[in-house]
Coordinates of C-alpha atoms and ligand atoms in Angstrom, one line a residue:
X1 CA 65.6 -17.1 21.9
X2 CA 63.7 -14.4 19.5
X3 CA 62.2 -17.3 17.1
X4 CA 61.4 -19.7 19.8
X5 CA 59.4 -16.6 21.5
X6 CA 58.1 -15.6 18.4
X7 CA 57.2 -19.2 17.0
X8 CA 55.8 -19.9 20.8
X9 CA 53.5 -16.7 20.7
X10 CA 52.6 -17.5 17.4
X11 CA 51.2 -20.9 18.0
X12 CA 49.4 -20.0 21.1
X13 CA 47.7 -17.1 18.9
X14 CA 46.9 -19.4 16.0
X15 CA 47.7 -22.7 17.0
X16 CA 49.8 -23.0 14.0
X17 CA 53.5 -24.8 14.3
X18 CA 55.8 -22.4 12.9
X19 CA 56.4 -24.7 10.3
X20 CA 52.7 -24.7 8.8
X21 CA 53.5 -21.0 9.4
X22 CA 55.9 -20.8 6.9
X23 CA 54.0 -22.2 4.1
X24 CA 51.1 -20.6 4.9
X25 CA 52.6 -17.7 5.5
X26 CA 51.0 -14.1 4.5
X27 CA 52.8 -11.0 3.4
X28 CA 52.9 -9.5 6.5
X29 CA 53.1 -11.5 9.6
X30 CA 49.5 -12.7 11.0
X31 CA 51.3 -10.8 14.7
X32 CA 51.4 -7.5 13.0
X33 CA 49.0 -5.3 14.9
X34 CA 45.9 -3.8 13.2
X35 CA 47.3 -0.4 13.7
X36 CA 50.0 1.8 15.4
X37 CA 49.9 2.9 19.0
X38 CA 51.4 5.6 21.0
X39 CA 51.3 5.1 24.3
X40 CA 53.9 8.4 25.7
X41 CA 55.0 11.6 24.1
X42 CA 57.5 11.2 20.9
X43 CA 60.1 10.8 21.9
X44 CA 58.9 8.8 25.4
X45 CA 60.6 9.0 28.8
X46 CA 62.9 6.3 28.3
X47 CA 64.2 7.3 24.8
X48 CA 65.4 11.0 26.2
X49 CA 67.3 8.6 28.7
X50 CA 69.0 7.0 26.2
X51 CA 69.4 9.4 24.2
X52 CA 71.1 11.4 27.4
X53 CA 73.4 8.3 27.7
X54 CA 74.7 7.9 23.7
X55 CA 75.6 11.3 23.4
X56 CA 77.8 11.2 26.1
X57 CA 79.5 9.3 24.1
X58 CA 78.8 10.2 20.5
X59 CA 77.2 12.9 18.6
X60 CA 73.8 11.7 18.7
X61 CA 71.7 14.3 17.7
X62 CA 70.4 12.7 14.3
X63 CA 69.2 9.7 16.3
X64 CA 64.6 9.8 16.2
X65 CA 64.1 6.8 18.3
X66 CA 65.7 3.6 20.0
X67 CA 64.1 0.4 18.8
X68 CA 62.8 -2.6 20.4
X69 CA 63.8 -4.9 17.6
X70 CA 62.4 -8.3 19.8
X71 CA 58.8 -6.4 19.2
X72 CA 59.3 -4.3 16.1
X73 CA 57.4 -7.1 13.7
X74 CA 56.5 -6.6 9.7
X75 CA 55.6 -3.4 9.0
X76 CA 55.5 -2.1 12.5
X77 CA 59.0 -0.5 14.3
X78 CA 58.2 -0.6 18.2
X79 CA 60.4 1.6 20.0
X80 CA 61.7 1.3 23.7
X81 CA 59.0 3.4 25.6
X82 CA 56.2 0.4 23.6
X83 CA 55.0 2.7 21.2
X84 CA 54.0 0.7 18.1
X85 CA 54.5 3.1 14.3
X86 CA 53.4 1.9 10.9
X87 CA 56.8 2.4 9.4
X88 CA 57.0 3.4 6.0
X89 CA 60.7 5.0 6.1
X90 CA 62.4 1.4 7.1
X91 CA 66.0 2.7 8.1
X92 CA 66.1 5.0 5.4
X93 CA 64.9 2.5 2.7
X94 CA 67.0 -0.3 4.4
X95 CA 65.0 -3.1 5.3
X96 CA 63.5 -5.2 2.2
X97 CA 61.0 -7.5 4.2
X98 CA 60.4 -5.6 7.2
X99 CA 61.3 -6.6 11.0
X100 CA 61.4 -9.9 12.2
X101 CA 60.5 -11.9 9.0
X102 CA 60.4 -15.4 9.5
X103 CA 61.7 -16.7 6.6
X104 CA 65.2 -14.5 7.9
X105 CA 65.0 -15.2 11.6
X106 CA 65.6 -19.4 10.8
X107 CA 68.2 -18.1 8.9
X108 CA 71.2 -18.8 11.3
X109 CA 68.9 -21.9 12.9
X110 CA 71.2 -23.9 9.7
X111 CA 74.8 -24.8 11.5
X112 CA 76.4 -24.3 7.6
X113 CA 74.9 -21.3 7.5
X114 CA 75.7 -20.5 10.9
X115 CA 79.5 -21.4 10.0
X116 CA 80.2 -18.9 7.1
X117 CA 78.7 -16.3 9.4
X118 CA 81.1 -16.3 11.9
X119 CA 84.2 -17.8 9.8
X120 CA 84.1 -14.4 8.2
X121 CA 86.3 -14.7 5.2
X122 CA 88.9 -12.0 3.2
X123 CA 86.8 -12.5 0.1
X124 CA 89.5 -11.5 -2.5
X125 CA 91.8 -14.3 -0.9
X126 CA 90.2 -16.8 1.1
X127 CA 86.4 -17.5 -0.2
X128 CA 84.6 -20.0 0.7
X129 CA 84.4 -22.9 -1.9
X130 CA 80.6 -22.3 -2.9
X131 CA 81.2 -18.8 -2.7
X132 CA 81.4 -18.9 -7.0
X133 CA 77.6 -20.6 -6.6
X134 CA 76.3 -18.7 -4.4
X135 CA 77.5 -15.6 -6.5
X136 CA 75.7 -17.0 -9.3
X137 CA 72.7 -18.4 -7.4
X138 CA 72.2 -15.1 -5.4
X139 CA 73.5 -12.0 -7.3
X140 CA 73.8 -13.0 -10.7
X141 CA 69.7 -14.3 -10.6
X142 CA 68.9 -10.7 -10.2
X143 CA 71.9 -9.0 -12.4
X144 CA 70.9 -6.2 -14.8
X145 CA 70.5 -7.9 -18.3
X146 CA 73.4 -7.9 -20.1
X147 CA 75.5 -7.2 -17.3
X148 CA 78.0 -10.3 -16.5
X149 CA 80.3 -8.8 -14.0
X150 CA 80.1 -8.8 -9.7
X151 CA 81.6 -6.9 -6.6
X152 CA 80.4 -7.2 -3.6
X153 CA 81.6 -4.5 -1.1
X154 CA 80.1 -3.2 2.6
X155 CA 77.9 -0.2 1.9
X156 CA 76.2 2.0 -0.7
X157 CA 79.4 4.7 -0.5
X158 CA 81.8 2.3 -0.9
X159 CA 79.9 0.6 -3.6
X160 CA 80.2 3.5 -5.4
X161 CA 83.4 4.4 -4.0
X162 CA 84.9 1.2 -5.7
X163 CA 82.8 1.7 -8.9
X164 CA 84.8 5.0 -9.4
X165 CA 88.2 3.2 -9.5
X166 CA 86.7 0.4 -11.8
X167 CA 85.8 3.4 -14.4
X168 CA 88.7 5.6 -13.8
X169 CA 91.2 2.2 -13.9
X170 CA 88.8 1.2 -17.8
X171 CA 89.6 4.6 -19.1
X172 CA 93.0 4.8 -18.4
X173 CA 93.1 1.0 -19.2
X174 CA 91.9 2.3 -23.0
X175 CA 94.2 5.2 -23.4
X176 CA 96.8 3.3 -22.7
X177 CA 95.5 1.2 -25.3
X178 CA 95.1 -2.1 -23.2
X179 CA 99.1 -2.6 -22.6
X180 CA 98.6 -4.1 -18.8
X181 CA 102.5 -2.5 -17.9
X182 CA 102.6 0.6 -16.3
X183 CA 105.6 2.9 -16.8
X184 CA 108.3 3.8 -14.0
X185 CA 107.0 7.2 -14.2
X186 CA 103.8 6.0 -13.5
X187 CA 104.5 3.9 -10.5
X188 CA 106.8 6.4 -9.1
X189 CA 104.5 9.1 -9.6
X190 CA 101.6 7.3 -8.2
X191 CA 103.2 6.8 -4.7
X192 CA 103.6 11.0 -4.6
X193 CA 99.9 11.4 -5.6
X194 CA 101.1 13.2 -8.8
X195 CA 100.3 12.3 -12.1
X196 CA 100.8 10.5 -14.4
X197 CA 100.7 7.8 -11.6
X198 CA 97.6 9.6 -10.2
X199 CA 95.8 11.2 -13.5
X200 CA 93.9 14.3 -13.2
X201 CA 90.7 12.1 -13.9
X202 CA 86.6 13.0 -13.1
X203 CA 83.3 12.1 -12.3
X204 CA 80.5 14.0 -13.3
X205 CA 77.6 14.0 -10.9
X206 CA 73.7 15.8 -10.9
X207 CA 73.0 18.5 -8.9
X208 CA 70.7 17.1 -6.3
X209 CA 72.5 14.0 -6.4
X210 CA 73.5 11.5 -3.1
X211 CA 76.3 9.0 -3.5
X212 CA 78.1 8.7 -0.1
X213 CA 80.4 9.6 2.3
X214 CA 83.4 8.4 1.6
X215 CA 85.9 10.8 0.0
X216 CA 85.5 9.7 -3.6
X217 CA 81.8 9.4 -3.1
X218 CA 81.6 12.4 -1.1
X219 CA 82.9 14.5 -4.0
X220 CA 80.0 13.3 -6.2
X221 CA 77.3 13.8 -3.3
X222 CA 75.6 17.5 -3.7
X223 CA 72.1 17.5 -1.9
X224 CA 73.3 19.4 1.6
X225 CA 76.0 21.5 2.2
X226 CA 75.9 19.7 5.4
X227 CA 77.2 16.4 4.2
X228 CA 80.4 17.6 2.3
X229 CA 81.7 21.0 4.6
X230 CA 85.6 20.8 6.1
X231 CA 86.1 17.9 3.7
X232 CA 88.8 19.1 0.6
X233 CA 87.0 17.9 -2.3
X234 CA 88.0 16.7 -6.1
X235 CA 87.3 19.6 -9.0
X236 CA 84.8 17.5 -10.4
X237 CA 81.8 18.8 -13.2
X238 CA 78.3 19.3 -11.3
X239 CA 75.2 19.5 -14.1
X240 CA 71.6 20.4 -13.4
X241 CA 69.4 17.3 -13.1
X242 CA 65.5 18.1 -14.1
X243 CA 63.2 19.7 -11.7
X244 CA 59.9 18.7 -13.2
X245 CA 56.2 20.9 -13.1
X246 CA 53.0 18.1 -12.0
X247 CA 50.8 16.9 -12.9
X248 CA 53.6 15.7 -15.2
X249 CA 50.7 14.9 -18.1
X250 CA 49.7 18.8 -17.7
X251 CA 53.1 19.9 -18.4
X252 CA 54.3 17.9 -21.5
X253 CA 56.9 20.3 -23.0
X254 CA 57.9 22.0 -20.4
X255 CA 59.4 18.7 -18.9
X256 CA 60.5 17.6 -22.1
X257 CA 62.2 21.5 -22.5
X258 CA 64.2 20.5 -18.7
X259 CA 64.9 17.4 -20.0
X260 CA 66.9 19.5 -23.2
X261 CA 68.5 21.9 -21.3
X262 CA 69.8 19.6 -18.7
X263 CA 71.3 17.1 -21.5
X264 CA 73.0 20.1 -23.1
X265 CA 74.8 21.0 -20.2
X266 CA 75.7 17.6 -19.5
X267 CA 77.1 17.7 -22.8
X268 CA 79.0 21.2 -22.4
X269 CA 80.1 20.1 -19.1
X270 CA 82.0 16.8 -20.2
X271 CA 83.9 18.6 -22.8
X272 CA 84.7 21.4 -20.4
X273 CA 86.6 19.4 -18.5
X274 CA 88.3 17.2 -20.9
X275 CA 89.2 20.1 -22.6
X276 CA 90.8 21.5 -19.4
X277 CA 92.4 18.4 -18.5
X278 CA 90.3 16.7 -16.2
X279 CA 88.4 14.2 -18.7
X280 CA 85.2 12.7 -17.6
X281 CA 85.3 8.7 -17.0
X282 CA 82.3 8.1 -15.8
X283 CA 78.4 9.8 -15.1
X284 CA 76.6 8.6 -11.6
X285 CA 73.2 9.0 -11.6
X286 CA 70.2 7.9 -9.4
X287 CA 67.2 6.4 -11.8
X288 CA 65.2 9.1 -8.6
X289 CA 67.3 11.4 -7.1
X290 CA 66.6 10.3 -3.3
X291 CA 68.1 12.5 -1.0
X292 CA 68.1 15.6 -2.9
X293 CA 64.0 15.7 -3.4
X294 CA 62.9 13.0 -4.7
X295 CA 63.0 13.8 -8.3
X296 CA 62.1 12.2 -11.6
X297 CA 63.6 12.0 -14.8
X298 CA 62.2 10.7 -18.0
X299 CA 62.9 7.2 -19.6
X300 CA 63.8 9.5 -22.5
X301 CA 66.3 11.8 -20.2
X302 CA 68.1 8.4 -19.6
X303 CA 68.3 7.1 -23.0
X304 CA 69.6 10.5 -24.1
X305 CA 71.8 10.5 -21.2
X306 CA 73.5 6.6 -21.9
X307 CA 73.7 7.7 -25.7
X308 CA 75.8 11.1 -24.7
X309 CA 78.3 9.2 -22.7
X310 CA 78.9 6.1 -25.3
X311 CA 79.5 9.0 -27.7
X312 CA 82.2 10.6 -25.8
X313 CA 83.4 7.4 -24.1
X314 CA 82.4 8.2 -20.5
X315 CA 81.3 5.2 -18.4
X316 CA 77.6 5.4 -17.3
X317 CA 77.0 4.4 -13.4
X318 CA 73.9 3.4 -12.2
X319 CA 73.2 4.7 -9.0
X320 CA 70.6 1.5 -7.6
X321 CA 71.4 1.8 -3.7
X322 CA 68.1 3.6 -3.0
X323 CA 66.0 2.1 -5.9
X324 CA 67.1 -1.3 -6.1
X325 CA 66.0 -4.4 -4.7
X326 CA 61.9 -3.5 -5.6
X327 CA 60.5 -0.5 -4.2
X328 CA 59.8 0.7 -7.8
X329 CA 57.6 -2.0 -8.6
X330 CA 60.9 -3.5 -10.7
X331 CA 64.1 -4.8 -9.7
X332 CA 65.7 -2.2 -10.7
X333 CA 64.0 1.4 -11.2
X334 CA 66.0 1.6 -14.5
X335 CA 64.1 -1.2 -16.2
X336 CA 61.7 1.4 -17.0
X337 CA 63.9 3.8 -18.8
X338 CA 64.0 1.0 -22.1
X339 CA 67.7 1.9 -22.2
X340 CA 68.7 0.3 -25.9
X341 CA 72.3 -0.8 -23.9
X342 CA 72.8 -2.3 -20.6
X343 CA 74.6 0.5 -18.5
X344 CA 78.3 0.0 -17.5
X345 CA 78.2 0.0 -14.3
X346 CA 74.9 -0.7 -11.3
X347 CA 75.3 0.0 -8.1
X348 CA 73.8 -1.3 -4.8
X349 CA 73.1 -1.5 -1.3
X350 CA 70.4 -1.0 1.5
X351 CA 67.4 -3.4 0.5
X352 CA 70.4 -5.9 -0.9
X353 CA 71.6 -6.3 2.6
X354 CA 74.9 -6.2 0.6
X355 CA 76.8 -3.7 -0.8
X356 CA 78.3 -4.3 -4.3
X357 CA 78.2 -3.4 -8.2
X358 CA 77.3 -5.1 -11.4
X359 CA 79.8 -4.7 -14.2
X360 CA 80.5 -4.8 -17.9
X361 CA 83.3 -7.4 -18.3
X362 CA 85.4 -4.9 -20.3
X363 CA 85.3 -3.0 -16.9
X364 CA 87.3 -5.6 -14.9
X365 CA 90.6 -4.9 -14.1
X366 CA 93.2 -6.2 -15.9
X367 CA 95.5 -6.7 -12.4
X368 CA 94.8 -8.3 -9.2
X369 CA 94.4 -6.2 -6.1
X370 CA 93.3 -3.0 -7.9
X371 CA 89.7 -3.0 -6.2
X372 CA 90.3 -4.8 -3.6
X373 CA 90.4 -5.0 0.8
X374 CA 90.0 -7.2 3.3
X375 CA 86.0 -8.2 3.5
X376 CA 85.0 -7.0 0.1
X377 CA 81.8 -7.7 1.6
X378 CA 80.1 -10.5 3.8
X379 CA 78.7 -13.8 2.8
X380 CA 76.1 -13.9 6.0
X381 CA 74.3 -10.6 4.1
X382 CA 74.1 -13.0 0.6
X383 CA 72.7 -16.0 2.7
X384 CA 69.7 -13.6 4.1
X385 CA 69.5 -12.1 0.6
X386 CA 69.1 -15.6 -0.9
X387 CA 66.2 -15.9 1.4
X388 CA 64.9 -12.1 0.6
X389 CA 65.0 -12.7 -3.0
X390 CA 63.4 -16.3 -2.6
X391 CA 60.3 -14.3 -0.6
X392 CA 59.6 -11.7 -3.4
X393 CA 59.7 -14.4 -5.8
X394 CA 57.4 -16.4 -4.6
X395 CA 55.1 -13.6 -2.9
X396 CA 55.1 -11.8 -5.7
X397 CA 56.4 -9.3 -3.8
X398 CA 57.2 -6.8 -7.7
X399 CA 53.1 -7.5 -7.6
X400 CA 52.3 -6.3 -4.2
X401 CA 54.5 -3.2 -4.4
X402 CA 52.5 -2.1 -7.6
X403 CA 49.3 -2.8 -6.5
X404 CA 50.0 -0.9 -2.8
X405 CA 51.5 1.6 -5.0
X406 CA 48.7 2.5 -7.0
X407 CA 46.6 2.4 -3.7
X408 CA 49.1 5.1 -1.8
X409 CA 49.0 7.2 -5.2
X410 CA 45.6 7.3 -5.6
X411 CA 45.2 7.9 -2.0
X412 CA 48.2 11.0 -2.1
X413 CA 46.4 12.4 -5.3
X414 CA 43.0 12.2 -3.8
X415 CA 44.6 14.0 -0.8
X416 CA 46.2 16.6 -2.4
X417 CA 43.1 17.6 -3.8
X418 CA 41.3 18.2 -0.7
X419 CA 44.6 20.1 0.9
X420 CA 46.0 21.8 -1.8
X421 CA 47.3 24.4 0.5
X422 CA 49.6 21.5 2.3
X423 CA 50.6 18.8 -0.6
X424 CA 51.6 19.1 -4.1
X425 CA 53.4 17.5 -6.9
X426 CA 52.5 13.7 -5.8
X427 CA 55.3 11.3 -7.5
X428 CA 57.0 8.8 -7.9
X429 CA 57.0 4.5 -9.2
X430 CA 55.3 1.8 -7.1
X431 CA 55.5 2.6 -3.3
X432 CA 58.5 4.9 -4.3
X433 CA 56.9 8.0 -3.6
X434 CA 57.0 11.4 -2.3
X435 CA 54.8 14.7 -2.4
X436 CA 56.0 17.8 -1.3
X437 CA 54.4 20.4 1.3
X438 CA 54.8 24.1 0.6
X439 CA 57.4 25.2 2.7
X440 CA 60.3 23.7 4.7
X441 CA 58.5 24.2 7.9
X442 CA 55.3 22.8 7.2
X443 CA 57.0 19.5 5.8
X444 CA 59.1 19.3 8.8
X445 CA 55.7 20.2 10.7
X446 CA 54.1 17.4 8.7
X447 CA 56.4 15.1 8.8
X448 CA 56.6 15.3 12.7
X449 CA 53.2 15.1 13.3
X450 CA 52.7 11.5 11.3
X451 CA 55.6 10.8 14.0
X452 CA 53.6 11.6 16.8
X453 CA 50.1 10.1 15.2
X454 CA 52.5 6.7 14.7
X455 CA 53.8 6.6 11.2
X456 CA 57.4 6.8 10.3
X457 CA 58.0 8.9 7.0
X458 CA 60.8 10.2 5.8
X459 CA 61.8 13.8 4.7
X460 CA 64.3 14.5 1.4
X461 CA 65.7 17.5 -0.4
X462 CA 63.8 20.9 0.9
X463 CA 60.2 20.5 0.7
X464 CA 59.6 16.8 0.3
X465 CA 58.3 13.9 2.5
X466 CA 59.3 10.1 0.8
X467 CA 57.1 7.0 1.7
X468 CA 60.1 4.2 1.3
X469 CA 58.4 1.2 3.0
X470 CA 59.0 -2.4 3.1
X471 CA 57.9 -4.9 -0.1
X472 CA 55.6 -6.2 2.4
X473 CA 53.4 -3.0 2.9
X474 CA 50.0 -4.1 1.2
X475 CA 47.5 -2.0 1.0
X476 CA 45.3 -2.2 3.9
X477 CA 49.0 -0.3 5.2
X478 CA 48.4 2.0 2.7
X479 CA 45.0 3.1 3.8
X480 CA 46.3 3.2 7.2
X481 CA 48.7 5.4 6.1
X482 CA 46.5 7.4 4.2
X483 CA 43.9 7.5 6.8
X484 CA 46.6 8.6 9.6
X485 CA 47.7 11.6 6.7
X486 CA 44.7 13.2 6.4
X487 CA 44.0 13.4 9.7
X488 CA 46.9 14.6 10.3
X489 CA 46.9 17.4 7.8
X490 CA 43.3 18.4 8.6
X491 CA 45.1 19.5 11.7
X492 CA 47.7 21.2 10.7
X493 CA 47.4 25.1 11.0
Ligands
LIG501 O1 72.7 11.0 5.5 C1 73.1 9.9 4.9 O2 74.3 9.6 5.0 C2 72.2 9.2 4.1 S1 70.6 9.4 4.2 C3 70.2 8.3 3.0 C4 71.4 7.8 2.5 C5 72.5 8.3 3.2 N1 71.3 7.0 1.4 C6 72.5 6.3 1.0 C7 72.9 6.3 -0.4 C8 71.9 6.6 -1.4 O3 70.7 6.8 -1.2 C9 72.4 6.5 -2.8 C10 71.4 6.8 -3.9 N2 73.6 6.2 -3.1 C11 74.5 6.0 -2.1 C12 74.2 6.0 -0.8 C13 75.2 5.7 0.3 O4 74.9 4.5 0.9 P1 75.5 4.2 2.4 O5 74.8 5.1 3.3 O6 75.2 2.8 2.6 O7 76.9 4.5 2.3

């Protein structure tokens, strides 16, 4: 109904058939409007009334708006009351291509493809014969170089959830000096939760740091209290992750000095705890620490980081879930740290569509069923991924996020000269970027403002607001965006 409404409206406009559309096709859909419109207070009339009716049934308090996804179109989210935002927060970072792309909507036009979406298998038992090829075709085309090994799961927690078996199942996998049997302590010991079935065994996370909410994940997320409270917890080692001074080129050596200290306790830290028993197996890290701030590290911080856990034979983990899939102006944000290695482990999610993790082969379980459960994933999220990755190919997509990237930079720099007083600290790689406002209130008063002048941005850590839109923003979104900022900040008292 949607794409024969949208292809219909589309040909009236530009009397175009939808397929001349698709070759022809722009970056952004020739229907985007030129600009966003709000027509009622934010939130409107009828959103209240939704929002009246969910949380009677749930606790709805985090939800902004309700969509109308049949009008939401490219870069612009239209909610139910019809006002129309420029939306560069995309479901927190969630939607590669933005809303209605046609390319995705013909998706499920294709009966094969329309058959593996509903004949929903148990991966890990019953794939689907050309589920090898599209492995290959679809993930492997984008793997991290050097990186051979795939696991597709359902979200970005249990992505990492699953990664943190994989390491903790390699390192006892090595101390046990690759014999595959386990002992009858060990499987009797396992089923009481004691060790040595279940080994005292950690990961070491940055403080800052957002990995999920899951248990295991849970344990390694530390950017609000908020997230991990009632929950018991593993005794696993926390280290500082650098807080940077900007301009970054004005503060050389005191980076490089945050950089130092960090690494040292990273250091101190992983010895700690194998000395007390709980050895380290594996180090997440984001290449941007998302949730907690939006903060950098150095290529250098990285190399020094992969070089301390090969020398003390800790896995490295790759957080990608927020970074991947582009926003960075690369496929993955940690192309630009020039590690020397591949790192052992990357994980993924949001702009994938799929959840999952690339892996060293050394890191594949010797056993069946050790990282394992019933979907392990969904084969409908890699045939719209096949599609997604086929668009920024052949858009250029990498290309279009650096150049709108420079524009919005350029743009927040510009801006934080003339309001000094409201914006700092301007960061970030391709349209992955963030300033921060002075004070917790002003963001929020920022941020909520953009809202109400129709542009969704997000807010991260205490003092920051994050631009994470959609490849397709270009940069006549940019100086929308832009444009819409500074008036919005010339009226904020
Ligand atoms: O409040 C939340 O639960 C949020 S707000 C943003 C996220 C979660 N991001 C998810 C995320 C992430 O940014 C990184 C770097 N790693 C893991 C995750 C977890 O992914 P999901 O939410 O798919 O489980």
């Amino acid at each position: 109904m949607l794409r024969k409404g949208f292809a219909t409206l589309l040909e009236k406009k530009f009397l175009v058939t939808s397929a001349q559309y698709s070759k022809k096709l722009s970056i952004s859909s020739p229907l985007e409007p030129e600009g966003p419109s709000i027509k009622t207070t934010v939130p409107g009339p009828k959103t209240k009334k939704l929002l009246k009716e969910l949380s009677a049934l749930q606790q709805a308090d985090s939800v902004q708006l309700f969509a109308d996804y049949d009008k939401s179109i490219g870069n612009y989210f239209v909610d139910a009351d019809g006002n129309t935002f420029l939306d560069a927060f995309t479901q927190i970072s969630s939607v590669p291509l933005g809303y209605n792309h046609p390319e995705l909507l013909t998706t499920f036009d294709d009966k094969h493809n329309l058959r593996e979406l509903i004949n929903r298998p148990a991966l890990g038992v019953f794939p689907a014969q050309n589920w090898p090829d599209r492995l290959k075709n679809v993930l492997m085309s984008v793997a991290p170089n050097g990186v051979n090994g795939i696991a597709t799961m359902m979200c970005g927690s249990c992505s990492n959830e699953n990664a943190y078996k994989t390491v903790m199942m390699w390192y006892r996998n090595k101390q046990r000096g690759g014999n595959v049997d386990f002992t009858p302590e060990e499987l009797a010991t396992c089923m009481l939760n004691q060790q040595p079935g279940s080994p005292n065994l950690s990961i070491l996370s940055f403080k800052g740091g957002f990995h999920g909410r899951t248990f295991g994940a849970l344990s390694t997320t530390r950017s609000k209290p908020i997230h991990k409270l009632d929950c018991p917890a593993f005794d696993w080692p926390v280290a500082p992750f650098p807080r940077y001074k900007y301009p970054l080129d004005q503060h050389v050596s005191e980076n490089q000095q945050e950089d130092a200290k960090c690494l040292e306790q990273v250091a101190d830290v992983i010895e700690k705890y194998n000395k007390n028993g709980n050895p380290v197996a594996g180090v997440i890290v984001e290449p941007i620490q998302s949730e907690g701030g939006d903060h950098e590290a150095s290529p250098e911080f990285f190399q020094k980081l992969q070089k301390i856990c090969q020398s003390k034979g800790v896995a490295l983990i790759i957080d990608e879930v927020q970074t991947g899939c582009g926003p960075t102006g690369k496929m993955w944000c940690y192309e630009h740290f020039n590690l020397p290695c591949p790192p052992d482990v990357v994980t993924f999610s949001k702009k994938m569509l799929t959840g999952g993790f690339y892996f060293n082969t050394e890191f594949r379980p010797p056993q069946a069923y050790r990282v394992f459960n019933t979907w392990m994933g969904d084969p409908g999220k890699l045939i719209l991924l096949e599609r997604v990755l086929k668009v920024i190919k052949s858009q250029n997509l990498l290309n279009v996020v650096n150049e709108t990237g420079k524009t919005l930079k350029d743009g927040l720099l510009e801006l934080e000269k003339e309001f000094p007083h409201l914006i700092n600290s301007v960061r970030g790689r391709g349209t992955f970027l963030s300033f921060n406002a002075p004070t917790t209130d002003c963001r929020d008063k920022i941020n909520a403002d953009l809202k109400k002048n129709g542009i969704l941005s997000g807010t991260c850590g205490e003092i920051a607001i994050r631009l994470r839109p959609a490849l397709i923003f270009q940069p006549k979104h940019a100086g929308i965006y832009l444009d819409i900022l500074r008036k919005t900040l010339k009226n904020v008292n």
